[in-house]
Coordinates of C-alpha atoms in Angstrom, one line a residue:
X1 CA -16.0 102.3 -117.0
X2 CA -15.0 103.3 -120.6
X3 CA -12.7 106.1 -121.2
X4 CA -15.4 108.1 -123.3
X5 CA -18.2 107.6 -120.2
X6 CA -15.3 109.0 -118.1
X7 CA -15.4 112.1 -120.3
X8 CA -18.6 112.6 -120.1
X9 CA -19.0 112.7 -116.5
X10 CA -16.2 115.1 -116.7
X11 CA -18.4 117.5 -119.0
X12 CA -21.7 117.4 -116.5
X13 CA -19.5 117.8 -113.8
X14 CA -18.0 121.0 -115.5
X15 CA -21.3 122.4 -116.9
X16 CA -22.9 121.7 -113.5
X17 CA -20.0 123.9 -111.8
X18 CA -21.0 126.5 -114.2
X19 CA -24.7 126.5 -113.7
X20 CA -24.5 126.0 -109.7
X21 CA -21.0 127.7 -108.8
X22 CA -21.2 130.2 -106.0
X23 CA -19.0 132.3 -108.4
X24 CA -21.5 131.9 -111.2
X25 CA -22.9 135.5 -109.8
X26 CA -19.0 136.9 -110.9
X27 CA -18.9 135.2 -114.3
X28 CA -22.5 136.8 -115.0
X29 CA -20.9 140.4 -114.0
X30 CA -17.8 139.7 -116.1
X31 CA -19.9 139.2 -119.7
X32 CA -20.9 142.5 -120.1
X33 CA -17.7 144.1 -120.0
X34 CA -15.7 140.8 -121.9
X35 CA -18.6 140.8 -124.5
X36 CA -20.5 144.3 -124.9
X37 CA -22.7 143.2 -127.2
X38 CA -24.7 141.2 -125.0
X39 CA -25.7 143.9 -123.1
X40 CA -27.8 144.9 -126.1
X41 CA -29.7 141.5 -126.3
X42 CA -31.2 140.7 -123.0
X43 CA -30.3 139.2 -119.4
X44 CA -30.6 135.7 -120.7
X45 CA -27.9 135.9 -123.1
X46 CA -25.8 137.4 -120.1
X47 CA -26.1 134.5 -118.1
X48 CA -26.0 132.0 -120.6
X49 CA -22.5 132.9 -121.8
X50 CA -21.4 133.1 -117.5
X51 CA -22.7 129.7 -117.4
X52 CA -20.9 128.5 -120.4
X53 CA -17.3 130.4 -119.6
X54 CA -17.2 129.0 -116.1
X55 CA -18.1 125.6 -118.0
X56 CA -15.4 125.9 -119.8
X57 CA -13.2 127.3 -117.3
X58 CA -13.9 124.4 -115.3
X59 CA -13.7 122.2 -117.9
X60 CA -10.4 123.1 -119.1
X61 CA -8.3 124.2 -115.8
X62 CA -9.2 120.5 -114.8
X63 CA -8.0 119.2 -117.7
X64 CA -4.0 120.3 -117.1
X65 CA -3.2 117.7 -115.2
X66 CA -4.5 115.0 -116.9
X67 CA -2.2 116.5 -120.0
X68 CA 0.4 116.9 -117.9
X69 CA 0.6 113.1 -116.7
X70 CA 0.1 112.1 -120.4
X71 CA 3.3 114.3 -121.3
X72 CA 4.9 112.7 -118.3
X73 CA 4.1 109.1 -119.3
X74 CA 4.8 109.7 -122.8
X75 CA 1.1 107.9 -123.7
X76 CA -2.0 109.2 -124.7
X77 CA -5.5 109.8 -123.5
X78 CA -6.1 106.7 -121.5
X79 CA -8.1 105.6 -119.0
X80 CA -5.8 106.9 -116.2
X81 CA -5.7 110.3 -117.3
X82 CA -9.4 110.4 -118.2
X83 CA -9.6 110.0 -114.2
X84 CA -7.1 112.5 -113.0
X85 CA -9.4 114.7 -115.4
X86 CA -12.3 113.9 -113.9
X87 CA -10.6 114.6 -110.3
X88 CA -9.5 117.8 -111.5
X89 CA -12.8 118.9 -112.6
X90 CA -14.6 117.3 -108.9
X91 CA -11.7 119.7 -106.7
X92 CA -12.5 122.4 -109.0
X93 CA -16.1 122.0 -108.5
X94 CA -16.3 121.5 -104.3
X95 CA -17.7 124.6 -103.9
X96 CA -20.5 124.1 -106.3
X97 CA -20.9 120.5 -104.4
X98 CA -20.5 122.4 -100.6
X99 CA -22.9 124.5 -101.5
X100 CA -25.5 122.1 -102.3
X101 CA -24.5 120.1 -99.4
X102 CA -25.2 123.2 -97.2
X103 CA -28.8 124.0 -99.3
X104 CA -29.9 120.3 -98.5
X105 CA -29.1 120.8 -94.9
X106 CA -30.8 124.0 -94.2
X107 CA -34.1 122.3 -95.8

């Protein structure tokens, strides 16, 4: 697997965690008080931008230790770190996955 398909699995695993995270119900409470103007717009707006800051949350939290084993090594994005990032982002997301897991087995 290529480095840049790594990546990319590492941004639909983060926007996944932000559209399915049990916590996606916080981050949708959070928006109108971090961004007031969306209040005036309408509910959509409210939990598109929860969705997109627990995207990027998700996307960036997991993203420390890859840059930290890069800083370690003294090398730059490789295919290692493009792994450890994609880890990141999976632990990050369990609950997301759990959750699902739980869903399917209830049906």
């Amino acid at each position: 697997m290529e480095t840049r398909h790594i990546i990319a699995a590492v941004l639909l695993v983060s926007l996944l965690n932000g559209l399915f995270s049990p916590f996606a119900k916080i981050s949708w409470s959070l928006m109108p008080f971090l961004f007031p103007i969306l209040t005036e717009t309408n509910e959509a707006m409210v939990v598109m931008a929860g969705v997109l800051a627990l995207a990027f949350a998700t996307l960036i939290a997991s993203g420390v230790p890859a840059a930290l084993y890069e800083r370690i090594a003294g090398t730059g994005t490789t295919r290692i770190s493009a792994w450890i990032w994609l880890a990141g982002a999976l632990f990050l997301s369990l609950p997301m996955i759990l959750a699902f897991v739980i869903s399917l087995s209830r049906s």
